[in-house]
Coordinates of C-alpha atoms in Angstrom, one line a residue:
X1 CA -0.2 0.2 0.2
X2 CA 1.3 3.4 -1.1
X3 CA 2.1 6.2 2.1
X4 CA -1.3 8.9 2.6
X5 CA 1.2 11.5 1.4
X6 CA 1.7 9.5 -2.1
X7 CA -2.0 9.1 -1.7
X8 CA -2.6 13.1 -1.4
X9 CA -0.1 13.5 -3.8
X10 CA -1.2 11.3 -6.7
X11 CA -5.2 12.4 -6.1
X12 CA -4.5 16.0 -6.1
X13 CA -2.7 15.5 -9.4
X14 CA -5.5 13.6 -11.1
X15 CA -7.9 15.9 -10.9
X16 CA -6.6 19.2 -11.1
X17 CA -5.6 18.0 -14.6
X18 CA -9.2 16.5 -15.1
X19 CA -10.9 19.9 -13.7
X20 CA -8.0 22.3 -15.9
X21 CA -9.1 20.2 -18.8
X22 CA -12.7 20.7 -17.9
X23 CA -12.8 24.4 -17.7
X24 CA -11.0 24.1 -21.1
X25 CA -13.8 22.5 -22.6
X26 CA -16.7 24.4 -20.8
X27 CA -14.5 27.8 -22.3
X28 CA -13.5 26.5 -26.1
X29 CA -16.0 28.6 -27.5
X30 CA -14.8 31.9 -25.4
X31 CA -11.0 31.7 -26.0
X32 CA -9.3 32.1 -29.4
X33 CA -8.2 28.3 -29.7
X34 CA -6.4 28.9 -32.8
X35 CA -4.7 31.3 -31.7
X36 CA -2.5 29.5 -29.6
X37 CA 0.9 28.1 -29.6
X38 CA 0.4 24.9 -32.7
X39 CA 2.4 22.6 -30.2
X40 CA 0.4 24.0 -27.2
X41 CA -2.5 23.2 -28.8
X42 CA -1.8 19.5 -29.5
X43 CA -0.4 18.8 -25.8
X44 CA -3.5 20.2 -24.0
X45 CA -5.3 18.0 -26.9
X46 CA -3.5 14.9 -26.2
X47 CA -3.9 15.4 -22.9
X48 CA -7.9 15.9 -23.3
X49 CA -8.7 13.0 -25.6
X50 CA -5.9 10.7 -23.8
X51 CA -8.1 11.6 -20.3
X52 CA -11.2 10.4 -21.8
X53 CA -10.1 7.3 -23.8
X54 CA -8.3 6.2 -20.2
X55 CA -11.5 7.0 -18.5
X56 CA -13.6 5.0 -20.7
X57 CA -11.1 1.9 -20.8
X58 CA -11.7 1.8 -16.5
X59 CA -15.8 2.2 -17.3
X60 CA -15.6 -0.5 -18.9
X61 CA -13.8 -2.5 -16.2
X62 CA -16.7 -0.4 -13.3
X63 CA -19.8 -1.6 -15.7
X64 CA -18.5 -5.4 -16.1
X65 CA -18.5 -5.2 -11.6
X66 CA -21.6 -3.1 -11.7
X67 CA -22.6 -6.3 -14.2
X68 CA -22.0 -8.3 -11.8
X69 CA -23.5 -6.8 -9.3
X70 CA -27.0 -7.1 -10.4
X71 CA -26.7 -10.0 -11.0
X72 CA -25.1 -11.8 -7.8
X73 CA -28.7 -9.0 -6.8
X74 CA -30.8 -10.9 -9.1
X75 CA -30.1 -13.8 -7.7
X76 CA -30.4 -12.9 -3.5
X77 CA -33.6 -11.7 -4.6
X78 CA -35.2 -14.6 -6.6
X79 CA -33.5 -17.4 -5.1
X80 CA -34.1 -19.0 -1.9
X81 CA -32.6 -17.7 1.0
X82 CA -28.7 -19.2 2.2
X83 CA -25.6 -17.6 3.1
X84 CA -24.0 -16.1 0.2
X85 CA -19.9 -15.7 0.1
X86 CA -17.6 -12.5 -1.3
X87 CA -15.1 -14.7 -3.2
X88 CA -11.7 -13.1 -2.8
X89 CA -8.6 -13.6 -5.6
X90 CA -5.5 -13.1 -4.3
X91 CA -6.9 -11.2 -1.3
X92 CA -9.0 -9.3 -3.0
X93 CA -13.0 -8.9 -3.5
X94 CA -14.3 -9.2 -7.0
X95 CA -14.9 -5.5 -6.4
X96 CA -12.1 -4.5 -5.8
X97 CA -10.6 -6.7 -7.9
X98 CA -11.9 -4.8 -11.2
X99 CA -11.9 -1.9 -10.0
X100 CA -8.3 -2.4 -10.0
X101 CA -8.0 -3.9 -12.7
X102 CA -10.0 -0.3 -14.4
X103 CA -7.2 1.6 -12.9
X104 CA -4.6 -0.3 -13.7
X105 CA -5.4 -0.6 -17.6
X106 CA -6.7 3.0 -17.9
X107 CA -3.5 4.2 -15.8
X108 CA -1.4 2.5 -18.4
X109 CA -3.8 3.7 -21.7
X110 CA -2.7 6.8 -20.8
X111 CA 0.9 6.9 -19.0
X112 CA 1.6 5.5 -22.7
X113 CA 0.4 8.1 -24.6
X114 CA 2.3 10.5 -22.4
X115 CA 5.7 8.2 -22.9
X116 CA 4.6 8.5 -26.3
X117 CA 5.3 12.7 -26.6
X118 CA 9.6 11.4 -26.4
X119 CA 8.7 9.7 -29.9
X120 CA 7.6 11.9 -32.1
X121 CA 11.1 13.2 -33.4
X122 CA 12.3 9.2 -33.7
X123 CA 12.9 8.7 -37.0
X124 CA 12.9 5.6 -38.3
X125 CA 14.6 4.6 -41.4
X126 CA 12.2 1.8 -43.6
X127 CA 14.4 -0.1 -46.2
X128 CA 13.1 -2.1 -48.7
X129 CA 14.0 -3.9 -52.5
X130 CA 11.8 -4.2 -54.4
X131 CA 12.7 -5.9 -58.1
X132 CA 10.4 -5.8 -61.3
X133 CA 10.5 -8.0 -64.8
X134 CA 9.7 -4.6 -67.1
X135 CA 12.0 -1.9 -65.0
X136 CA 14.9 -0.9 -67.5
X137 CA 18.3 -2.2 -67.4
X138 CA 19.3 1.4 -66.5
X139 CA 17.4 2.6 -63.3
X140 CA 18.4 -1.0 -61.7
X141 CA 19.7 -0.3 -58.6
X142 CA 18.0 3.4 -58.5
X143 CA 17.6 4.1 -55.4
X144 CA 14.4 6.0 -54.0
X145 CA 13.4 8.1 -50.3
X146 CA 10.1 8.8 -50.1
X147 CA 9.0 11.0 -47.3
X148 CA 5.7 12.1 -46.5
X149 CA 3.3 14.4 -44.0
X150 CA 5.7 16.5 -42.4
X151 CA 3.3 19.0 -41.2
X152 CA 6.0 21.4 -40.3
X153 CA 2.9 23.4 -38.5
X154 CA 3.3 20.8 -35.7
X155 CA 7.1 20.8 -35.2
X156 CA 8.8 22.8 -32.2
X157 CA 12.2 21.3 -31.9
X158 CA 14.6 22.5 -34.4
X159 CA 17.3 20.8 -33.9
X160 CA 15.4 17.3 -33.8
X161 CA 13.7 18.2 -37.3
X162 CA 17.0 18.9 -38.7
X163 CA 18.7 15.5 -37.4
X164 CA 16.0 14.3 -39.4
X165 CA 16.8 15.9 -42.3
X166 CA 20.7 14.6 -41.9
X167 CA 18.6 11.3 -42.1
X168 CA 17.1 11.4 -45.5
X169 CA 20.0 13.1 -47.1
X170 CA 22.5 10.2 -45.8
X171 CA 20.9 7.5 -47.3
X172 CA 22.5 8.6 -50.7
X173 CA 19.5 8.8 -52.6
X174 CA 19.0 9.0 -56.4
X175 CA 15.5 10.4 -55.7
X176 CA 13.7 12.1 -53.1
X177 CA 9.6 12.0 -53.2
X178 CA 7.7 13.6 -51.0
X179 CA 3.9 12.9 -51.1
X180 CA 1.8 15.9 -49.7
X181 CA 1.5 17.3 -46.9
X182 CA 3.7 19.6 -45.9
X183 CA 1.4 21.5 -43.8
X184 CA -1.1 21.5 -41.2
X185 CA -3.3 24.2 -42.7
X186 CA -1.4 27.5 -43.5
X187 CA 1.6 28.4 -45.6
X188 CA 3.7 30.3 -43.2
X189 CA 3.7 27.5 -41.0
X190 CA 6.7 26.3 -43.7
X191 CA 8.7 30.1 -42.5
X192 CA 10.7 29.1 -40.5
X193 CA 11.5 26.0 -41.7
X194 CA 12.5 26.6 -45.6
X195 CA 16.6 26.5 -44.2
X196 CA 15.9 23.0 -43.3
X197 CA 14.1 21.6 -46.1
X198 CA 15.8 22.9 -48.7
X199 CA 18.5 20.7 -47.5
X200 CA 16.6 18.0 -48.9
X201 CA 18.6 17.2 -52.2
X202 CA 18.8 14.3 -54.8
X203 CA 20.9 13.5 -57.7
X204 CA 18.1 13.3 -59.9
X205 CA 15.6 15.6 -58.0
X206 CA 13.2 16.1 -55.5
X207 CA 8.7 15.7 -56.7
X208 CA 6.8 16.0 -54.6
X209 CA 2.9 16.0 -54.1
X210 CA 0.0 17.4 -52.0
X211 CA -1.8 16.2 -49.6
X212 CA -5.6 17.2 -48.4
X213 CA -3.9 19.0 -45.3
X214 CA -2.3 21.7 -48.0
X215 CA -5.5 22.8 -49.3
X216 CA -6.7 24.7 -46.2
X217 CA -9.3 22.8 -45.9
X218 CA -10.1 23.0 -42.0
X219 CA -9.0 26.3 -41.9
X220 CA -11.7 28.6 -40.3
X221 CA -10.7 31.8 -43.4
X222 CA -12.5 35.3 -41.9
X223 CA -13.6 35.7 -45.7
X224 CA -15.1 32.4 -46.7
X225 CA -18.4 32.9 -48.4
X226 CA -21.8 30.9 -47.8
X227 CA -20.7 28.7 -51.2
X228 CA -17.6 27.8 -49.7
X229 CA -14.7 30.0 -51.7
X230 CA -12.5 32.7 -49.6
X231 CA -10.0 34.2 -51.5
X232 CA -7.6 33.8 -48.9
X233 CA -8.2 30.1 -48.7
X234 CA -6.7 30.2 -52.9
X235 CA -4.1 32.5 -51.6
X236 CA -2.8 30.4 -49.5
X237 CA -2.6 27.1 -51.7
X238 CA -0.7 29.5 -54.2
X239 CA 1.6 30.5 -51.9
X240 CA 2.3 26.7 -50.7
X241 CA 2.6 25.7 -54.6
X242 CA 5.7 28.9 -54.5
X243 CA 6.9 27.1 -51.2
X244 CA 7.6 23.6 -53.2
X245 CA 9.5 25.9 -55.2
X246 CA 11.5 27.7 -53.5
X247 CA 12.5 24.7 -51.9
X248 CA 13.9 23.4 -55.0
X249 CA 11.3 20.7 -55.3
X250 CA 9.3 20.2 -58.7
X251 CA 5.0 20.3 -57.3
X252 CA 3.1 17.8 -60.0
X253 CA -0.2 19.2 -60.5
X254 CA -1.7 16.4 -62.0
X255 CA 1.4 16.6 -63.7
X256 CA 3.9 13.9 -65.8
X257 CA 7.8 13.3 -66.2
X258 CA 10.2 11.6 -68.0
X259 CA 13.5 10.3 -65.6
X260 CA 16.2 9.3 -68.2
X261 CA 19.4 7.2 -67.8
X262 CA 21.4 6.0 -70.4
X263 CA 18.9 5.3 -73.4
X264 CA 16.3 4.3 -70.8
X265 CA 13.2 6.0 -69.6
X266 CA 10.6 5.6 -66.7
X267 CA 8.1 7.7 -66.0
X268 CA 6.9 9.9 -62.9
X269 CA 3.3 11.0 -62.4
X270 CA 2.1 12.8 -59.2
X271 CA -1.8 13.7 -59.1
X272 CA -3.2 16.3 -56.2
X273 CA -5.4 14.5 -53.9
X274 CA -7.7 11.7 -54.7
X275 CA -9.9 9.9 -51.7
X276 CA -11.7 7.3 -52.4
X277 CA -13.6 8.4 -48.9
X278 CA -16.2 11.9 -49.4
X279 CA -14.8 13.2 -46.3
X280 CA -11.8 14.6 -47.8
X281 CA -11.0 16.3 -51.0
X282 CA -10.6 14.4 -54.4
X283 CA -8.8 17.1 -56.8
X284 CA -6.4 14.8 -58.4
X285 CA -7.0 14.4 -62.2
X286 CA -4.7 11.1 -63.1
X287 CA -5.8 10.4 -66.8
X288 CA -4.6 14.4 -67.0
X289 CA -0.8 13.4 -65.3
X290 CA -0.9 9.5 -67.4
X291 CA -1.9 11.0 -70.9
X292 CA 1.5 12.5 -71.4
X293 CA 3.9 9.0 -70.7
X294 CA 1.2 6.5 -71.3
X295 CA 3.6 4.8 -73.8
X296 CA 6.0 4.1 -70.9
X297 CA 5.9 1.2 -69.6
X298 CA 7.5 1.9 -66.2
X299 CA 5.4 4.0 -64.0
X300 CA 5.5 5.1 -60.3
X301 CA 2.3 7.2 -59.0
X302 CA 2.9 9.5 -56.2
X303 CA -0.2 9.7 -54.4
X304 CA -1.3 10.9 -51.0
X305 CA -4.5 8.9 -50.1
X306 CA -3.5 5.1 -50.1
X307 CA -6.9 5.0 -50.9
X308 CA -7.0 5.4 -54.3
X309 CA -5.3 2.9 -55.3
X310 CA -8.0 0.6 -55.2
X311 CA -10.3 3.1 -56.2
X312 CA -8.6 3.9 -59.4
X313 CA -5.1 2.7 -60.1
X314 CA -5.7 -0.6 -60.1
X315 CA -8.6 -1.1 -62.6
X316 CA -8.5 1.0 -64.9
X317 CA -3.9 1.8 -64.5
X318 CA -2.5 -1.6 -64.4
X319 CA 0.6 -0.5 -66.3
X320 CA 1.2 2.3 -63.5
X321 CA 4.0 -0.5 -61.3
X322 CA 4.5 1.6 -58.4
X323 CA 2.7 3.2 -56.0
X324 CA 4.1 5.6 -52.6
X325 CA 1.7 7.2 -50.7
X326 CA 1.0 8.7 -46.7
X327 CA -1.7 10.1 -45.1
X328 CA -2.8 7.5 -42.2
X329 CA 0.4 8.2 -40.4
X330 CA -0.1 4.5 -39.1
X331 CA -2.3 7.1 -37.2
X332 CA 0.5 7.4 -34.6
X333 CA -0.3 4.5 -32.1
X334 CA 0.0 1.0 -32.7
X335 CA 2.2 -1.9 -32.2
X336 CA 4.9 -3.1 -35.0
X337 CA 6.7 -6.8 -34.0
X338 CA 7.5 -9.4 -35.6
X339 CA 4.9 -11.2 -36.1
X340 CA 1.8 -8.3 -35.4
X341 CA 1.3 -5.1 -36.7
X342 CA -1.7 -3.6 -35.8
X343 CA -2.9 -0.3 -35.1
X344 CA -7.0 1.7 -34.7
X345 CA -5.8 2.6 -38.5
X346 CA -6.7 -1.0 -40.0
X347 CA -10.3 -0.2 -38.5
X348 CA -10.7 2.5 -41.0
X349 CA -7.8 2.4 -44.0
X350 CA -7.5 -1.5 -46.1
X351 CA -3.9 -0.7 -46.7
X352 CA -2.5 2.0 -43.7
X353 CA 1.4 0.8 -43.8
X354 CA 3.6 -0.5 -44.8
X355 CA 4.1 -2.6 -48.8
X356 CA 1.3 -4.0 -50.3
X357 CA 1.5 -5.8 -53.6
X358 CA -1.8 -6.9 -55.8
X359 CA -1.0 -8.9 -59.1
X360 CA 2.1 -7.1 -60.6
X361 CA 0.9 -3.7 -59.1
X362 CA 3.1 -2.9 -55.3
X363 CA 1.4 -0.1 -53.2
X364 CA 3.9 1.3 -50.3
X365 CA 2.3 3.4 -47.0
X366 CA 4.4 6.3 -45.6
X367 CA 3.7 6.2 -42.0
X368 CA 4.8 9.5 -41.9
X369 CA 7.7 12.2 -41.2
X370 CA 6.1 14.5 -38.9
X371 CA 2.6 14.2 -36.7
X372 CA -0.5 15.9 -35.8
X373 CA -3.3 16.3 -33.4
X374 CA -1.5 13.8 -31.3
X375 CA 2.4 15.2 -30.2
X376 CA 3.6 11.7 -30.1
X377 CA 4.1 8.3 -31.7
X378 CA 3.1 5.0 -29.8
X379 CA 4.4 2.1 -31.6
X380 CA 4.4 3.4 -35.1
X381 CA 7.3 5.6 -35.7
X382 CA 8.4 8.6 -37.6
X383 CA 9.4 7.0 -40.9
X384 CA 11.7 7.7 -43.7
X385 CA 11.8 4.9 -46.6
X386 CA 14.4 4.1 -48.9
X387 CA 13.1 1.0 -52.1
X388 CA 15.4 0.3 -54.0
X389 CA 14.8 -1.2 -57.0
X390 CA 16.3 -4.4 -58.1

């Protein structure tokens, strides 16, 4: 048993955090939430959600105890009177056992989410080799680095991000491909990171495309009209497009490029965000991107949302050998150990992290370089993908 002093400190801390969270939620209509520093918003939101989820988990065990008590009461009420004793588990009554189990489960989940704060810049390099029968001989050995979902508006640690960029360049890629979500909402989020990400370079170039967050659709633009149009939002998108160019990146807006090595050529296609889910924008035009390179046998596609693969790419464009996507972040929470790969993301996305193959076509879903919402990572670490074509 813990001492009264430890218990008092624990209870006081718990109630202080809980009451603070309740006050913030109650005052949300009156505080300028969007004007708070992004890092502060992320931590506050994560703690609130973490507490709610932890309490819900603990409540499951308390509900089980209530059901058990109810059944016991019914048995006592309608059966013949007899001595009833409360069974104990390891010296505890069943109620005490279930209550403590609930507290342990909820507390462990909350502690895990807090621990995950330390992993948000814990970049992990994942390497794989892909073989294609129709890959031109000159491109065998081509090294591609994929990054995705930078979400620069969430960053607060310059040195940590610089370390991640150095890890990207250390892979000695021939070609670097970025698959969308450079910012959370606004182009201005990149202002303090331009000199950092302009260091990302490769001999054959850096190519990029847009993700759903890059359009500013989730920001409350003050000039938004009833029909949904906002001049400020439009200007923001145009600014973001220029930023890609200022970084030295080739932004692909439903476009294609032909890459040459020796006498051989492959095609690189990049589309705007295209999702099979109605809640996400569908701006991509793969037909337009494909038209200029239809005669090139080997094609690689950059498309932010992995649902694009099953919904359009595979059934309509069997000549696209490899699609690279991001978007899911692996929900920044899960378990990835030999023999077990799990995340809540799998209940939303059929392809949510890593490599997938159907027929002769491949899809790779990057787990994201940055983070959004929850300022951490549990089990699913920020990723730099290295793909060697062999």
